[in-house]
Tab-separated table of C-alpha atoms in Angstrom:
chain	number	residue	atom	x	y	z
A	15	MET	CA	96.182	85.504	65.487
A	16	ALA	CA	98.930	83.884	67.632
A	17	ARG	CA	101.532	86.384	66.347
A	18	ASN	CA	99.346	89.335	67.415
A	19	TYR	CA	98.846	87.947	70.785
A	20	TRP	CA	102.588	87.680	71.495
A	21	LEU	CA	103.164	91.191	70.100
A	22	PHE	CA	100.403	92.567	72.411
A	23	ARG	CA	101.688	90.623	75.441
A	24	ASN	CA	105.333	91.837	74.947
A	25	ALA	CA	104.128	95.327	74.387
A	26	CYS	CA	101.859	95.901	77.485
A	27	CYS	CA	102.955	93.178	79.951
A	28	GLU	CA	106.592	93.568	79.765
A	29	GLN	CA	108.185	93.908	83.224
A	30	PRO	CA	110.526	96.946	83.633
A	31	LYS	CA	114.022	96.050	83.747
A	32	LYS	CA	115.717	96.240	87.230
A	33	THR	CA	118.736	98.438	87.004
A	34	LYS	CA	121.657	97.544	89.419
A	35	LEU	CA	122.791	99.873	91.938
A	36	SER	CA	125.529	102.286	91.100
A	37	PHE	CA	128.675	102.359	93.345
A	38	ASN	CA	127.396	105.325	95.352
A	39	GLU	CA	123.949	103.859	95.713
A	40	LYS	CA	125.475	100.544	97.042
A	41	ARG	CA	127.576	102.650	99.556
A	42	GLU	CA	124.478	104.583	100.474
A	43	TRP	CA	122.372	101.324	100.926
A	44	GLU	CA	125.160	99.864	103.235
A	45	GLN	CA	125.267	103.141	105.261
A	46	LEU	CA	121.408	103.170	105.629
A	47	ASN	CA	121.678	99.511	106.990
A	48	ILE	CA	123.904	100.946	109.687
A	49	ASP	CA	122.074	104.333	110.387
A	50	ILE	CA	118.640	102.908	110.715
A	51	PRO	CA	119.363	100.591	113.573
A	52	ASN	CA	121.315	103.172	115.383
A	53	LEU	CA	118.669	105.690	115.033
A	54	GLU	CA	116.092	103.055	116.333
A	55	ALA	CA	118.283	102.389	119.365
A	56	GLU	CA	118.687	106.012	120.029
A	57	GLN	CA	114.892	106.388	119.807
A	58	LYS	CA	114.387	103.603	122.373
A	59	LYS	CA	116.675	105.298	124.799
A	60	LEU	CA	114.813	108.592	124.409
A	61	GLU	CA	111.527	106.718	125.146
A	62	GLU	CA	112.966	105.801	128.391
A	63	GLN	CA	114.048	109.325	129.094
A	64	MET	CA	110.567	110.759	128.166
A	65	SER	CA	109.214	108.723	131.344
A	66	SER	CA	111.445	111.043	133.606
A	67	THR	CA	109.856	113.476	136.012
A	68	ASP	CA	112.354	116.265	134.875
A	69	TYR	CA	110.295	118.485	132.460
A	70	THR	CA	113.304	119.950	130.601
A	71	ALA	CA	114.708	116.452	130.090
A	72	VAL	CA	111.426	115.271	128.803
A	73	GLN	CA	111.163	118.339	126.414
A	74	LYS	CA	114.592	117.733	125.077
A	75	ALA	CA	113.987	114.023	124.490
A	76	THR	CA	110.655	114.629	122.873
A	77	GLU	CA	112.318	117.098	120.424
A	78	ARG	CA	115.063	114.700	119.584
A	79	TYR	CA	112.595	111.844	119.261
A	80	ASN	CA	110.474	113.783	116.715
A	81	GLN	CA	113.643	114.627	114.732
A	82	ILE	CA	114.715	111.162	114.665
A	83	SER	CA	111.188	109.925	113.592
A	84	ALA	CA	111.377	112.198	110.685
A	85	GLU	CA	114.838	111.199	109.648
A	86	LEU	CA	113.864	107.442	109.971
A	87	GLU	CA	110.861	107.939	107.880
A	88	GLU	CA	113.163	109.375	105.144
A	89	LYS	CA	115.627	106.709	105.507
A	90	TYR	CA	113.154	103.970	105.468
A	91	MET	CA	111.662	105.280	102.197
A	92	ARG	CA	115.194	105.504	100.611
A	93	TRP	CA	116.106	102.179	101.969
A	94	GLU	CA	113.112	100.474	100.451
A	95	GLU	CA	113.738	102.350	97.092
A	96	LEU	CA	117.221	100.986	97.006
A	97	SER	CA	116.443	97.500	98.224
A	98	GLU	CA	114.052	96.975	95.461
A	99	ARG	CA	116.700	97.464	92.898
A	100	ALA	CA	119.453	95.640	94.972
């Protein structure tokens, strides 16, 4: 009975092995740690520009802000994926 328990436990409850990051993944993760704060800082500056009264400046800032938001979303997901394995 005890033997069956351990066989069952090992078969279904085994945690997946964490694989280490490859060299390129480490470099990518390090680059993400640099890129994400830079994009967040640029986004903050754009938020200030969007409070301007110049319509064209606000429009350009809004477009860039939306581009950064999409880029950040992708980078956050990739960073999370890599950091789980790091």
